[in-house]
Amino acid sequence: MNPKLLGVLAGVALAVVLFWPAGSSKKVERLYNEAEQLYSQNDYEGSTEKYNQALEESVKWGVKTEVIDKDFQTLANYKIAVNYSKWAEQSGDITHYDNAIEQIEKVAPNATVPKHQEGLTYLWGHVLYKQEKFELAEPKFHTLIENFPNSLFVENAWYAIGQLNYKLQKYDSARRAYKEVLDGFPNSEFKDDAQHLIAQSFLNEKNYEQAYPEFDKLATEEFKTFVDLQAEASYKAAFCLNQLARDEEAIGRYTQFITEYPTSGYVTAAYFDIGAIYSKQKDYDNARVNYELALQNTDDRDLQAEIQVTIGRTYYEQQDYPNAVESYNTLLEEYPECDFISEAKLGISDSYFKSSAWAEAAVAYQRVLDEHPEETDFTPYLTYQMGESNYKLASDLKDDDQTDAANASYETALIWYQKAVDDFPADPVASHALYGAIWALNALERKDELEAVAREFIDKNRMDNELDLLAAEVQLKFADLKFNDFKQYEDAAAEYAKLWEYRDFPKFHLIKLIGKFQEARSYYEAAKPAGYREGDPDAVFDEVLLQNAVNAYEQAVEKFKGPEIKGGESGTFLAGIEQGRYDDFPQRPMQVEACVMNQALSHEKLNAWGKSSRALHRDSPGKQ
């Protein structure tokens, strides 16, 4: 190369060096220290600005930053990320977390200084945790623990892993992390929280058996400085025992808690829980005492209202209906703004109903309907109860010979029953209302309508597992009408016979036996000649109908006979009792004996004296 040209280039290079803006190492150090000072004063915005100025100065020619850190770029960006994280916490502006992540991602991949890697890894997990990106945060914490097991951040990392898993309701993972805090860091500032959340996680899972011993661990000397936490743990241990139905232990623990922590915010709950235990045990006096103590122990009006309505419920469950009404009225008067108003009014209505105060009940039910149309869940029940209240009122009036008033109430009852059926056909009350309508129509002697409604009820419910017995009762009543009111004996026999077709369940035993007996009686009455007078020796009975009567009595005896009838000891019904498939019922022996006697009478009318005598001889007790 030309020496002259070399000289020119050298001159240019010298000029570049001479005129390139030179940086100052001292200035970088000063800016860095100012940033640190501002950080210590919680001025994260100002601190960030100084760190950025230091970074800008650090890249100028001639600046040496090794005196601060051998990888100043990574350190400064890490410090800026810390600032953004703190700034977000301070200001509530969560966008600063995004800025922190941006700073971390800028330098973390190329960080070589172990201390920087450690800090960046923990900070990355911390910021992701704050952003509630728990699935991304957890691996960062585990990386820190694995790569830097002696880091001062390990304790925080385990606690954070516990917290994020607790929030994700991954309680097993949370408990393992909290256990690492307790076992690895016995002096940890998180130990109280870790132990508490281990216990609480079991409680959240309703694993009461494991929860209460964990709560008990907080009652030890190790946690004596955490008085509020010990109080909470003491209450919750008792609560767990309560949930496990270990009633006496629970009452003892609640009582101990109240004694040791009389000013705790959980005392009201403890009294309330004790009251609930006594109420469950039907020890209503002790229940109310504790509910009253709970009421006196709180100034929270919402809680007071809840306790007051519970006192009303307790009186109701005790069947002390006057005091139930009084308690519910106290709620209405003293807590008119509470959420239990409609429940209290319904409780008053039901209390009147249970007290047989039918008129007051009807008025009270009507009040709930009028004043709480928004309580649509109550409406079907209220509608049905209006029918029931008026029906029962009518029955009382009828017993007092107030016929006109009784009929008016029956009509009112029928209107409400019909409304329940029409407005709520899919609700369980509809079938009960239809059943009520049958009896109201019967009381009003509206026989044609009664038959139609009875048929509808029977057809709809004879195979229903809950209402089939009511259907059978209606069937029996309908047959009784044919027998007693219309004297349509053959029709009555056919209706009684339908009861034999019901499923062979123990709940139908009595009604089947009565039905078969009445079927036979109906055939006997139908067999009588026109104008028959009792004792007429020349009367000619219908032999076919008499034989039907005999057969019906025989069916009843064969199915239900027991030791009161000769040979009944080996009967199938008695065998079923001995095998534990069903119980005997007290009406059976008398009904069976009546069947035997009437069967003999029917044979007599068939001019089968010998057969009649043999039947009596065979089936009567003591005959050989």
Coordinates of C-alpha atoms in Angstrom, one line a residue:
M1 CA 0.0 0.0 0.0
N2 CA 1.1 3.5 -0.7
P3 CA 2.9 5.0 2.4
K4 CA 1.2 8.3 1.7
L5 CA -2.2 6.6 1.7
L6 CA -1.4 4.9 4.9
G7 CA -0.6 8.1 6.5
V8 CA -3.9 9.6 5.4
L9 CA -5.9 6.6 6.9
A10 CA -4.0 6.8 10.1
G11 CA -4.9 10.5 10.4
V12 CA -8.5 9.8 9.8
A13 CA -8.5 7.0 12.4
L14 CA -6.9 9.4 14.9
A15 CA -9.4 12.0 14.1
V16 CA -12.3 9.5 14.8
V17 CA -10.8 8.6 18.1
L18 CA -10.1 12.1 19.0
F19 CA -13.6 13.4 18.1
W20 CA -15.7 10.3 19.2
P21 CA -17.8 11.2 22.2
A22 CA -16.0 9.7 25.1
G23 CA -17.9 8.2 28.1
S24 CA -17.1 8.5 31.8
S25 CA -16.8 5.5 34.0
K26 CA -17.2 7.7 37.0
K27 CA -20.5 9.0 35.5
V28 CA -21.8 5.5 35.0
E29 CA -20.9 4.6 38.6
R30 CA -22.6 7.8 39.8
L31 CA -25.8 7.2 37.9
Y32 CA -25.8 3.6 39.1
N33 CA -25.5 4.7 42.7
E34 CA -28.2 7.3 42.3
A35 CA -30.5 4.6 40.8
E36 CA -29.7 2.4 43.8
Q37 CA -30.5 5.3 46.2
L38 CA -33.8 6.0 44.5
Y39 CA -34.7 2.3 44.6
S40 CA -34.1 2.3 48.4
Q41 CA -36.5 5.3 48.6
N42 CA -39.2 3.3 46.6
D43 CA -38.9 5.8 43.7
Y44 CA -39.0 3.1 41.1
E45 CA -39.7 5.4 38.2
G46 CA -36.8 7.6 39.0
S47 CA -34.5 4.7 39.7
T48 CA -35.4 3.2 36.3
E49 CA -34.6 6.4 34.6
K50 CA -31.1 6.5 36.2
Y51 CA -30.4 2.9 35.4
N52 CA -31.3 3.6 31.7
Q53 CA -29.0 6.7 31.8
A54 CA -26.2 4.5 33.2
L55 CA -26.7 2.0 30.5
E56 CA -26.6 4.6 27.8
E57 CA -23.4 6.1 29.2
S58 CA -21.8 2.6 29.7
V59 CA -21.7 1.9 25.9
K60 CA -19.7 5.0 25.1
W61 CA -16.1 4.7 24.1
G62 CA -13.6 4.4 26.9
V63 CA -16.0 3.5 29.7
K64 CA -15.1 0.7 31.9
T65 CA -17.9 -0.8 34.1
E66 CA -16.0 -3.8 35.5
V67 CA -15.6 -1.9 38.7
I68 CA -19.4 -2.1 39.2
D69 CA -20.0 -5.6 37.7
K70 CA -18.2 -7.7 35.1
D71 CA -21.6 -7.9 33.1
F72 CA -23.0 -4.5 33.7
Q73 CA -25.5 -4.7 30.9
T74 CA -27.2 -7.8 32.4
L75 CA -27.0 -6.4 35.9
A76 CA -28.6 -3.0 35.0
N77 CA -31.4 -4.6 32.9
Y78 CA -32.1 -7.0 35.8
K79 CA -32.3 -4.0 38.2
I80 CA -34.7 -2.3 35.8
A81 CA -36.8 -5.4 35.7
V82 CA -36.9 -5.4 39.5
N83 CA -38.0 -1.8 39.4
Y84 CA -40.8 -2.5 37.0
S85 CA -42.0 -5.3 39.2
K86 CA -41.9 -3.1 42.3
W87 CA -43.5 -0.3 40.4
A88 CA -46.4 -2.5 39.3
E89 CA -47.0 -3.5 43.0
Q90 CA -46.8 0.1 44.1
S91 CA -49.0 1.7 41.5
G92 CA -51.4 -1.2 40.6
D93 CA -50.5 -0.6 37.0
I94 CA -50.0 -4.2 35.9
T95 CA -48.6 -3.2 32.5
H96 CA -45.3 -2.7 34.3
Y97 CA -45.1 -6.4 34.7
D98 CA -45.0 -6.7 31.0
N99 CA -42.1 -4.2 31.0
A100 CA -40.3 -6.3 33.5
I101 CA -40.7 -9.5 31.4
E102 CA -39.4 -7.6 28.4
Q103 CA -36.3 -6.6 30.3
I104 CA -35.7 -10.1 31.6
E105 CA -36.1 -11.7 28.2
K106 CA -33.7 -9.2 26.8
V107 CA -30.7 -10.4 28.9
A108 CA -31.6 -13.8 30.5
P109 CA -30.7 -16.0 27.5
N110 CA -27.1 -14.6 27.4
A111 CA -26.5 -14.1 31.1
T112 CA -23.3 -15.8 32.2
V113 CA -22.7 -14.6 35.7
P114 CA -24.3 -17.2 38.1
K115 CA -25.6 -14.4 40.4
H116 CA -27.4 -12.8 37.5
Q117 CA -28.8 -16.1 36.3
E118 CA -30.1 -16.8 39.8
G119 CA -31.7 -13.4 40.2
L120 CA -33.3 -13.4 36.7
T121 CA -34.7 -16.9 37.1
Y122 CA -36.4 -16.1 40.4
L123 CA -37.6 -12.7 39.2
W124 CA -39.0 -14.3 36.1
G125 CA -41.0 -16.7 38.1
H126 CA -42.1 -14.0 40.5
V127 CA -43.4 -11.7 37.8
L128 CA -45.2 -14.5 36.0
Y129 CA -46.8 -15.4 39.4
K130 CA -47.9 -11.8 39.8
Q131 CA -49.5 -12.0 36.4
E132 CA -51.3 -15.2 37.5
K133 CA -49.6 -17.1 34.8
F134 CA -49.1 -19.9 37.3
E135 CA -48.3 -22.7 34.8
L136 CA -45.5 -20.6 33.4
A137 CA -44.2 -19.4 36.8
E138 CA -43.9 -22.8 38.5
P139 CA -41.1 -24.2 36.1
K140 CA -39.1 -21.0 36.7
F141 CA -39.2 -21.6 40.4
H142 CA -38.2 -25.3 40.0
T143 CA -35.3 -24.2 37.8
L144 CA -34.1 -21.9 40.5
I145 CA -34.3 -24.6 43.1
E146 CA -32.5 -27.2 41.0
N147 CA -29.8 -24.9 39.6
F148 CA -29.2 -22.8 42.7
P149 CA -30.1 -24.9 45.7
N150 CA -28.2 -22.6 48.1
S151 CA -29.9 -19.5 46.9
L152 CA -31.6 -17.2 49.4
F153 CA -34.5 -17.3 47.0
V154 CA -35.2 -21.0 47.4
E155 CA -37.4 -20.4 50.5
N156 CA -39.5 -17.9 48.6
A157 CA -39.6 -20.2 45.6
W158 CA -41.0 -23.1 47.5
Y159 CA -43.6 -20.9 49.2
A160 CA -44.6 -19.4 45.8
I161 CA -45.0 -22.9 44.4
G162 CA -47.2 -23.7 47.3
Q163 CA -49.3 -20.6 46.8
L164 CA -49.8 -21.0 43.1
N165 CA -50.8 -24.6 43.4
Y166 CA -53.2 -23.7 46.3
K167 CA -54.8 -21.1 44.0
L168 CA -55.0 -23.7 41.3
Q169 CA -56.6 -26.1 43.8
K170 CA -53.8 -28.6 43.3
Y171 CA -53.7 -29.2 47.0
D172 CA -51.4 -32.2 47.0
S173 CA -48.7 -30.2 45.2
A174 CA -49.3 -27.2 47.4
R175 CA -48.9 -29.2 50.5
R176 CA -45.6 -30.7 49.3
A177 CA -44.3 -27.3 48.7
Y178 CA -45.4 -25.9 52.0
K179 CA -43.8 -29.0 53.7
E180 CA -40.5 -28.0 52.0
V181 CA -40.8 -24.6 53.6
L182 CA -41.5 -26.0 57.1
D183 CA -38.8 -28.7 56.9
G184 CA -36.1 -26.8 55.2
F185 CA -36.6 -23.4 56.8
P186 CA -37.7 -23.8 60.4
N187 CA -37.3 -20.1 61.0
S188 CA -39.1 -19.0 57.8
E189 CA -41.4 -16.0 58.0
F190 CA -43.8 -18.2 56.0
K191 CA -44.0 -21.1 58.4
D192 CA -47.3 -20.0 60.0
D193 CA -48.9 -19.4 56.6
A194 CA -47.5 -22.7 55.3
Q195 CA -48.9 -24.8 58.2
H196 CA -52.2 -22.9 58.1
L197 CA -52.7 -23.5 54.4
I198 CA -51.8 -27.2 54.7
A199 CA -54.6 -27.5 57.2
Q200 CA -56.9 -25.3 55.2
S201 CA -56.3 -27.3 52.0
F202 CA -57.5 -30.4 53.7
L203 CA -60.6 -28.5 55.0
N204 CA -61.2 -27.2 51.4
E205 CA -61.2 -30.8 50.3
K206 CA -63.6 -31.7 53.1
N207 CA -61.0 -34.1 54.4
Y208 CA -61.9 -33.3 58.0
E209 CA -60.0 -36.3 59.4
Q210 CA -56.7 -35.0 58.2
A211 CA -57.5 -31.3 58.5
Y212 CA -58.1 -31.1 62.3
P213 CA -54.7 -32.5 63.3
E214 CA -53.0 -30.0 61.0
F215 CA -55.0 -27.2 62.6
D216 CA -53.9 -28.6 66.0
K217 CA -50.3 -28.2 65.0
L218 CA -50.8 -24.4 65.1
A219 CA -51.8 -24.6 68.7
T220 CA -48.3 -25.5 69.8
E221 CA -45.6 -23.4 71.4
E222 CA -43.9 -22.9 68.0
F223 CA -46.7 -20.7 66.8
K224 CA -47.6 -18.9 70.1
T225 CA -46.8 -15.5 68.7
F226 CA -49.5 -15.9 66.1
V227 CA -52.5 -15.5 68.4
D228 CA -55.1 -14.7 65.8
L229 CA -54.0 -17.7 63.7
Q230 CA -54.1 -20.0 66.8
A231 CA -57.7 -18.8 67.5
E232 CA -58.8 -19.5 63.9
A233 CA -57.1 -22.9 64.0
S234 CA -58.7 -23.8 67.3
Y235 CA -62.1 -23.0 65.9
K236 CA -61.5 -24.8 62.7
A237 CA -60.3 -28.0 64.4
A238 CA -63.6 -28.0 66.4
F239 CA -65.5 -27.4 63.1
C240 CA -63.8 -30.4 61.5
L241 CA -64.8 -32.6 64.5
N242 CA -68.3 -31.2 64.1
Q243 CA -68.4 -32.2 60.4
L244 CA -67.2 -35.7 61.4
A245 CA -70.3 -36.0 63.7
R246 CA -68.0 -36.4 66.7
D247 CA -70.5 -34.2 68.5
E248 CA -69.3 -34.4 72.1
E249 CA -65.7 -33.8 71.1
A250 CA -66.7 -30.9 68.9
I251 CA -68.8 -29.3 71.7
G252 CA -65.8 -29.7 74.1
R253 CA -63.4 -28.1 71.6
Y254 CA -65.8 -25.3 70.8
T255 CA -66.2 -24.6 74.5
Q256 CA -62.4 -24.6 75.0
F257 CA -62.0 -22.3 72.1
I258 CA -64.5 -19.8 73.5
T259 CA -62.8 -19.9 76.9
E260 CA -59.3 -19.4 75.5
Y261 CA -60.2 -16.8 72.8
P262 CA -63.3 -14.9 74.0
T263 CA -62.6 -11.9 71.8
S264 CA -62.0 -13.9 68.6
G265 CA -64.2 -13.2 65.6
Y266 CA -65.0 -16.9 65.4
V267 CA -66.8 -17.0 68.8
T268 CA -70.1 -16.2 67.3
A269 CA -69.7 -19.0 64.8
A270 CA -68.7 -21.4 67.6
Y271 CA -71.9 -20.6 69.6
F272 CA -73.9 -21.0 66.4
D273 CA -72.3 -24.4 65.6
I274 CA -72.9 -25.6 69.2
G275 CA -76.5 -24.6 68.8
A276 CA -76.7 -26.6 65.5
I277 CA -75.3 -29.7 67.2
Y278 CA -77.8 -29.5 70.0
S279 CA -80.6 -28.9 67.5
K280 CA -79.5 -32.0 65.6
Q281 CA -79.6 -33.9 68.9
K282 CA -83.1 -32.5 69.5
D283 CA -81.8 -30.8 72.6
Y284 CA -83.7 -27.7 71.7
D285 CA -83.3 -25.8 75.0
N286 CA -79.5 -26.0 74.8
A287 CA -79.6 -25.2 71.1
R288 CA -81.5 -22.0 71.7
V289 CA -79.2 -21.0 74.6
N290 CA -76.3 -21.1 72.3
Y291 CA -78.1 -19.4 69.4
E292 CA -79.0 -16.6 71.8
L293 CA -75.3 -16.3 72.9
A294 CA -74.3 -16.1 69.3
L295 CA -76.8 -13.4 68.7
Q296 CA -75.5 -11.4 71.7
N297 CA -71.9 -11.8 70.6
T298 CA -72.1 -10.0 67.2
D299 CA -73.0 -6.6 66.0
D300 CA -73.3 -7.7 62.4
R301 CA -77.0 -7.3 61.6
D302 CA -76.9 -9.7 58.7
L303 CA -75.5 -12.4 60.9
Q304 CA -77.9 -11.5 63.7
A305 CA -80.8 -11.9 61.2
E306 CA -79.5 -15.3 60.2
I307 CA -79.3 -16.4 63.8
Q308 CA -82.8 -15.1 64.6
V309 CA -84.3 -17.1 61.7
T310 CA -82.4 -20.1 62.9
I311 CA -84.0 -19.7 66.4
G312 CA -87.3 -19.7 64.6
R313 CA -86.4 -22.9 62.8
T314 CA -85.4 -24.5 66.0
Y315 CA -88.7 -23.8 67.7
Y316 CA -90.4 -25.1 64.6
E317 CA -88.4 -28.3 64.6
Q318 CA -89.2 -28.7 68.3
Q319 CA -92.9 -28.4 67.3
D320 CA -93.2 -25.3 69.6
Y321 CA -95.1 -23.5 67.0
P322 CA -96.3 -20.4 69.1
N323 CA -92.7 -19.6 69.9
A324 CA -91.7 -20.2 66.3
V325 CA -94.2 -17.6 65.2
E326 CA -92.9 -15.2 67.9
S327 CA -89.3 -15.7 66.8
Y328 CA -90.1 -15.2 63.1
N329 CA -92.1 -12.1 63.9
T330 CA -89.1 -10.7 65.9
L331 CA -87.1 -11.1 62.7
L332 CA -89.7 -9.2 60.7
E333 CA -89.8 -6.4 63.2
E334 CA -86.1 -6.0 64.0
Y335 CA -84.4 -6.9 60.7
P336 CA -86.8 -5.7 58.0
E337 CA -84.0 -5.2 55.5
C338 CA -82.5 -8.8 55.8
D339 CA -82.6 -11.6 53.3
F340 CA -84.7 -13.9 55.4
I341 CA -88.0 -12.0 55.3
S342 CA -89.9 -14.3 52.9
E343 CA -88.5 -17.4 54.7
A344 CA -89.8 -16.0 58.1
K345 CA -93.2 -15.3 56.6
L346 CA -93.3 -18.8 55.2
G347 CA -92.2 -20.1 58.6
I348 CA -95.1 -18.3 60.3
S349 CA -97.5 -19.8 57.8
D350 CA -96.3 -23.3 58.3
S351 CA -96.3 -22.8 62.1
Y352 CA -100.0 -21.8 62.0
F353 CA -100.7 -24.8 59.7
K354 CA -98.9 -27.2 62.1
S355 CA -100.9 -25.7 65.0
S356 CA -104.2 -26.5 63.2
A357 CA -104.9 -22.7 63.0
W358 CA -106.2 -23.1 59.5
A359 CA -107.7 -19.7 59.0
E360 CA -104.5 -17.9 60.2
A361 CA -102.5 -20.2 58.0
A362 CA -104.5 -19.4 54.9
V363 CA -104.1 -15.6 55.6
A364 CA -100.3 -16.1 56.2
Y365 CA -99.8 -18.1 53.0
Q366 CA -101.8 -15.5 51.1
R367 CA -99.5 -12.8 52.5
V368 CA -96.4 -14.6 51.2
L369 CA -98.0 -14.9 47.7
D370 CA -99.0 -11.3 47.7
E371 CA -95.9 -9.7 49.1
H372 CA -93.2 -11.9 47.6
P373 CA -94.1 -12.7 44.0
E374 CA -90.4 -12.9 43.2
E375 CA -90.1 -16.1 45.3
T376 CA -91.3 -18.3 42.4
D377 CA -89.8 -21.4 44.0
F378 CA -92.3 -21.1 46.8
T379 CA -95.3 -20.5 44.6
P380 CA -96.4 -24.1 43.9
Y381 CA -96.1 -25.1 47.5
L382 CA -97.9 -22.0 48.7
T383 CA -100.7 -22.6 46.2
Y384 CA -101.1 -26.2 47.4
Q385 CA -101.0 -25.1 51.1
M386 CA -103.8 -22.6 50.4
G387 CA -105.9 -25.5 49.3
E388 CA -104.9 -27.6 52.3
S389 CA -105.6 -24.8 54.8
N390 CA -109.1 -24.2 53.4
Y391 CA -109.9 -27.9 53.2
K392 CA -109.0 -28.5 56.8
L393 CA -110.8 -25.3 57.9
A394 CA -113.9 -26.6 56.0
S395 CA -113.6 -30.0 57.8
D396 CA -113.6 -28.3 61.2
L397 CA -116.5 -26.1 60.3
K398 CA -118.4 -29.2 59.1
D399 CA -117.7 -30.9 62.4
D400 CA -119.2 -27.8 64.1
D401 CA -122.3 -28.1 62.0
Q402 CA -121.5 -24.9 60.1
T403 CA -122.5 -26.5 56.8
D404 CA -122.7 -23.4 54.6
A405 CA -119.4 -22.0 55.8
A406 CA -117.8 -25.4 55.4
N407 CA -119.1 -25.8 51.8
A408 CA -117.7 -22.3 51.0
S409 CA -114.3 -23.3 52.3
Y410 CA -114.4 -26.6 50.4
E411 CA -115.1 -24.6 47.3
T412 CA -112.2 -22.3 48.0
A413 CA -110.0 -25.3 48.6
L414 CA -111.0 -26.8 45.3
I415 CA -110.1 -23.6 43.5
W416 CA -106.6 -23.6 44.9
Y417 CA -106.1 -27.3 44.3
Q418 CA -107.2 -26.8 40.7
K419 CA -104.8 -23.8 40.4
A420 CA -101.9 -25.9 41.6
V421 CA -102.7 -28.6 39.1
D422 CA -103.2 -26.2 36.2
D423 CA -100.3 -23.8 36.9
F424 CA -97.7 -26.3 38.0
P425 CA -98.4 -29.6 36.2
A426 CA -94.8 -30.7 36.4
D427 CA -94.3 -29.9 40.0
P428 CA -94.6 -32.6 42.7
V429 CA -97.4 -30.6 44.3
A430 CA -99.7 -31.2 41.3
S431 CA -100.4 -34.9 42.2
H432 CA -101.0 -34.0 45.9
A433 CA -103.3 -31.2 44.8
L434 CA -105.3 -33.6 42.6
Y435 CA -105.6 -35.9 45.5
G436 CA -106.9 -33.0 47.7
A437 CA -109.4 -32.1 44.9
I438 CA -110.8 -35.6 45.1
W439 CA -111.6 -35.2 48.8
A440 CA -113.0 -31.7 48.3
L441 CA -115.3 -33.0 45.5
N442 CA -116.3 -35.8 47.8
A443 CA -117.2 -33.4 50.6
L444 CA -119.2 -31.3 48.2
E445 CA -120.9 -34.5 46.9
R446 CA -120.0 -33.7 43.3
K447 CA -119.9 -37.3 42.3
D448 CA -119.6 -37.1 38.6
E449 CA -116.6 -34.7 38.8
L450 CA -115.1 -36.9 41.6
E451 CA -115.1 -40.0 39.3
A452 CA -113.3 -38.2 36.5
V453 CA -110.7 -36.7 38.8
A454 CA -110.2 -40.0 40.7
R455 CA -109.7 -41.9 37.5
E456 CA -107.1 -39.3 36.4
F457 CA -105.3 -39.5 39.7
I458 CA -105.2 -43.3 39.7
D459 CA -104.1 -43.7 36.1
K460 CA -101.3 -41.1 36.6
N461 CA -99.9 -42.4 39.9
R462 CA -100.6 -46.1 40.4
M463 CA -97.1 -47.0 39.2
D464 CA -95.4 -44.0 40.8
N465 CA -93.1 -45.1 43.6
E466 CA -94.0 -42.2 45.9
L467 CA -97.6 -41.7 45.1
D468 CA -98.8 -45.2 44.3
L469 CA -100.1 -45.7 47.9
L470 CA -102.2 -42.5 47.6
A471 CA -103.5 -43.8 44.2
A472 CA -104.5 -47.0 46.0
E473 CA -106.3 -45.0 48.7
V474 CA -108.2 -43.1 46.0
Q475 CA -109.1 -46.4 44.3
L476 CA -110.4 -47.7 47.7
K477 CA -112.4 -44.5 48.2
F478 CA -113.8 -44.6 44.7
A479 CA -114.9 -48.2 45.3
D480 CA -116.5 -47.2 48.6
L481 CA -118.5 -44.6 46.8
K482 CA -119.9 -47.2 44.4
F483 CA -120.7 -49.4 47.4
N484 CA -122.0 -47.0 50.0
D485 CA -123.4 -44.0 48.0
F486 CA -124.5 -45.5 44.7
K487 CA -125.3 -49.1 45.9
Q488 CA -123.7 -50.3 42.6
Y489 CA -122.4 -53.5 44.1
E490 CA -121.0 -55.3 41.0
D491 CA -119.3 -52.1 39.9
A492 CA -118.0 -51.7 43.4
A493 CA -116.6 -55.2 43.4
A494 CA -114.8 -54.5 40.1
E495 CA -113.2 -51.4 41.6
Y496 CA -112.2 -53.2 44.8
A497 CA -110.7 -56.0 42.7
K498 CA -108.3 -53.5 41.1
L499 CA -106.5 -53.1 44.4
W500 CA -105.3 -56.7 44.1
E501 CA -103.5 -55.7 41.0
Y502 CA -101.2 -53.3 42.7
R503 CA -97.6 -54.4 43.1
D504 CA -96.9 -56.9 45.8
F505 CA -95.1 -54.5 48.1
P506 CA -95.6 -54.5 51.9
K507 CA -97.0 -51.0 51.9
F508 CA -100.0 -52.4 50.0
H509 CA -100.7 -55.3 52.3
L510 CA -103.4 -53.7 54.4
I511 CA -105.2 -52.0 51.6
K512 CA -105.2 -55.2 49.5
L513 CA -106.7 -57.2 52.3
I514 CA -109.4 -54.6 52.9
G515 CA -110.0 -54.3 49.2
K516 CA -110.4 -58.1 48.8
F517 CA -112.7 -58.3 51.8
Q518 CA -114.8 -55.4 50.4
E519 CA -114.8 -57.1 46.9
A520 CA -116.3 -60.2 48.5
R521 CA -118.9 -58.1 50.4
S522 CA -119.9 -56.4 47.2
Y523 CA -120.5 -59.6 45.4
Y524 CA -122.5 -60.9 48.4
E525 CA -124.7 -57.7 48.4
A526 CA -125.1 -58.0 44.6
A527 CA -126.2 -61.6 45.0
K528 CA -129.1 -60.7 47.2
P529 CA -132.5 -60.9 45.5
A530 CA -134.6 -57.8 45.1
G531 CA -136.5 -56.9 48.2
Y532 CA -134.4 -59.3 50.3
R533 CA -135.1 -59.2 54.1
E534 CA -132.5 -60.6 56.4
G535 CA -133.4 -64.1 57.6
D536 CA -135.8 -64.9 54.8
P537 CA -135.4 -68.7 54.4
D538 CA -137.0 -68.7 50.9
A539 CA -134.7 -66.0 49.4
V540 CA -132.8 -67.2 46.3
F541 CA -129.3 -65.7 46.0
D542 CA -127.5 -65.4 42.7
E543 CA -125.2 -68.4 42.9
V544 CA -122.6 -67.0 40.4
L545 CA -122.1 -63.8 42.5
L546 CA -122.1 -65.8 45.7
Q547 CA -119.4 -68.0 44.3
N548 CA -117.4 -64.8 43.4
A549 CA -117.8 -63.7 47.0
V550 CA -116.5 -67.1 48.3
N551 CA -113.6 -67.0 45.9
A552 CA -112.6 -63.4 46.9
Y553 CA -112.7 -64.4 50.6
E554 CA -110.6 -67.5 49.8
Q555 CA -108.0 -65.3 48.0
A556 CA -107.7 -63.0 51.0
V557 CA -107.4 -65.9 53.5
E558 CA -104.9 -67.8 51.5
K559 CA -102.6 -64.8 51.1
F560 CA -102.8 -63.3 54.6
K561 CA -103.6 -66.2 57.0
G562 CA -101.4 -66.7 60.0
P563 CA -101.4 -68.6 63.3
E564 CA -104.9 -67.3 64.2
I565 CA -106.3 -69.6 61.5
K566 CA -105.8 -73.4 61.6
G567 CA -103.1 -74.2 59.1
G568 CA -101.9 -70.6 58.9
E569 CA -98.7 -71.5 60.6
S570 CA -97.3 -72.7 57.3
G571 CA -98.8 -69.9 55.2
T572 CA -96.7 -67.9 52.8
F573 CA -97.4 -64.6 54.6
L574 CA -96.1 -65.9 57.9
A575 CA -93.0 -67.3 56.1
G576 CA -92.3 -63.8 54.6
I577 CA -92.4 -62.3 58.1
E578 CA -90.1 -64.9 59.4
Q579 CA -87.7 -64.3 56.5
G580 CA -87.6 -60.6 57.4
R581 CA -89.1 -59.5 54.0
Y582 CA -91.9 -57.5 55.7
D583 CA -93.6 -57.0 59.0
D584 CA -96.9 -58.1 60.3
F585 CA -99.7 -55.5 60.7
P586 CA -102.1 -55.4 63.6
Q587 CA -105.3 -55.3 61.5
R588 CA -104.5 -58.6 59.7
P589 CA -105.8 -61.2 62.2
M590 CA -109.1 -59.5 62.6
Q591 CA -109.6 -59.0 58.9
V592 CA -108.6 -62.6 58.1
E593 CA -111.1 -64.0 60.7
A594 CA -113.8 -61.8 59.2
C595 CA -113.1 -63.2 55.8
V596 CA -113.3 -66.8 57.2
M597 CA -116.7 -66.1 58.9
N598 CA -118.1 -64.3 55.8
Q599 CA -116.9 -67.1 53.6
A600 CA -118.9 -69.5 55.7
L601 CA -121.9 -67.3 55.4
S602 CA -121.6 -67.2 51.7
H603 CA -121.4 -71.0 51.6
E604 CA -124.5 -71.1 53.7
K605 CA -126.4 -69.0 51.2
L606 CA -125.3 -71.4 48.5
N607 CA -127.1 -74.2 50.5
A608 CA -123.7 -75.7 51.1
W609 CA -124.1 -76.3 54.8
G610 CA -121.7 -79.2 54.9
K611 CA -119.0 -77.2 53.1
S612 CA -119.6 -74.2 55.3
S613 CA -119.3 -76.3 58.4
R614 CA -116.2 -78.0 57.2
A615 CA -114.6 -74.6 56.4
L616 CA -115.3 -73.3 59.9
H617 CA -114.1 -76.6 61.4
R618 CA -110.9 -76.5 59.4
D619 CA -110.0 -72.8 59.9
S620 CA -111.0 -72.2 63.5
P621 CA -108.4 -72.2 66.2
G622 CA -108.4 -75.3 68.5
K623 CA -110.2 -77.6 66.1
Q624 CA -108.6 -80.9 65.1

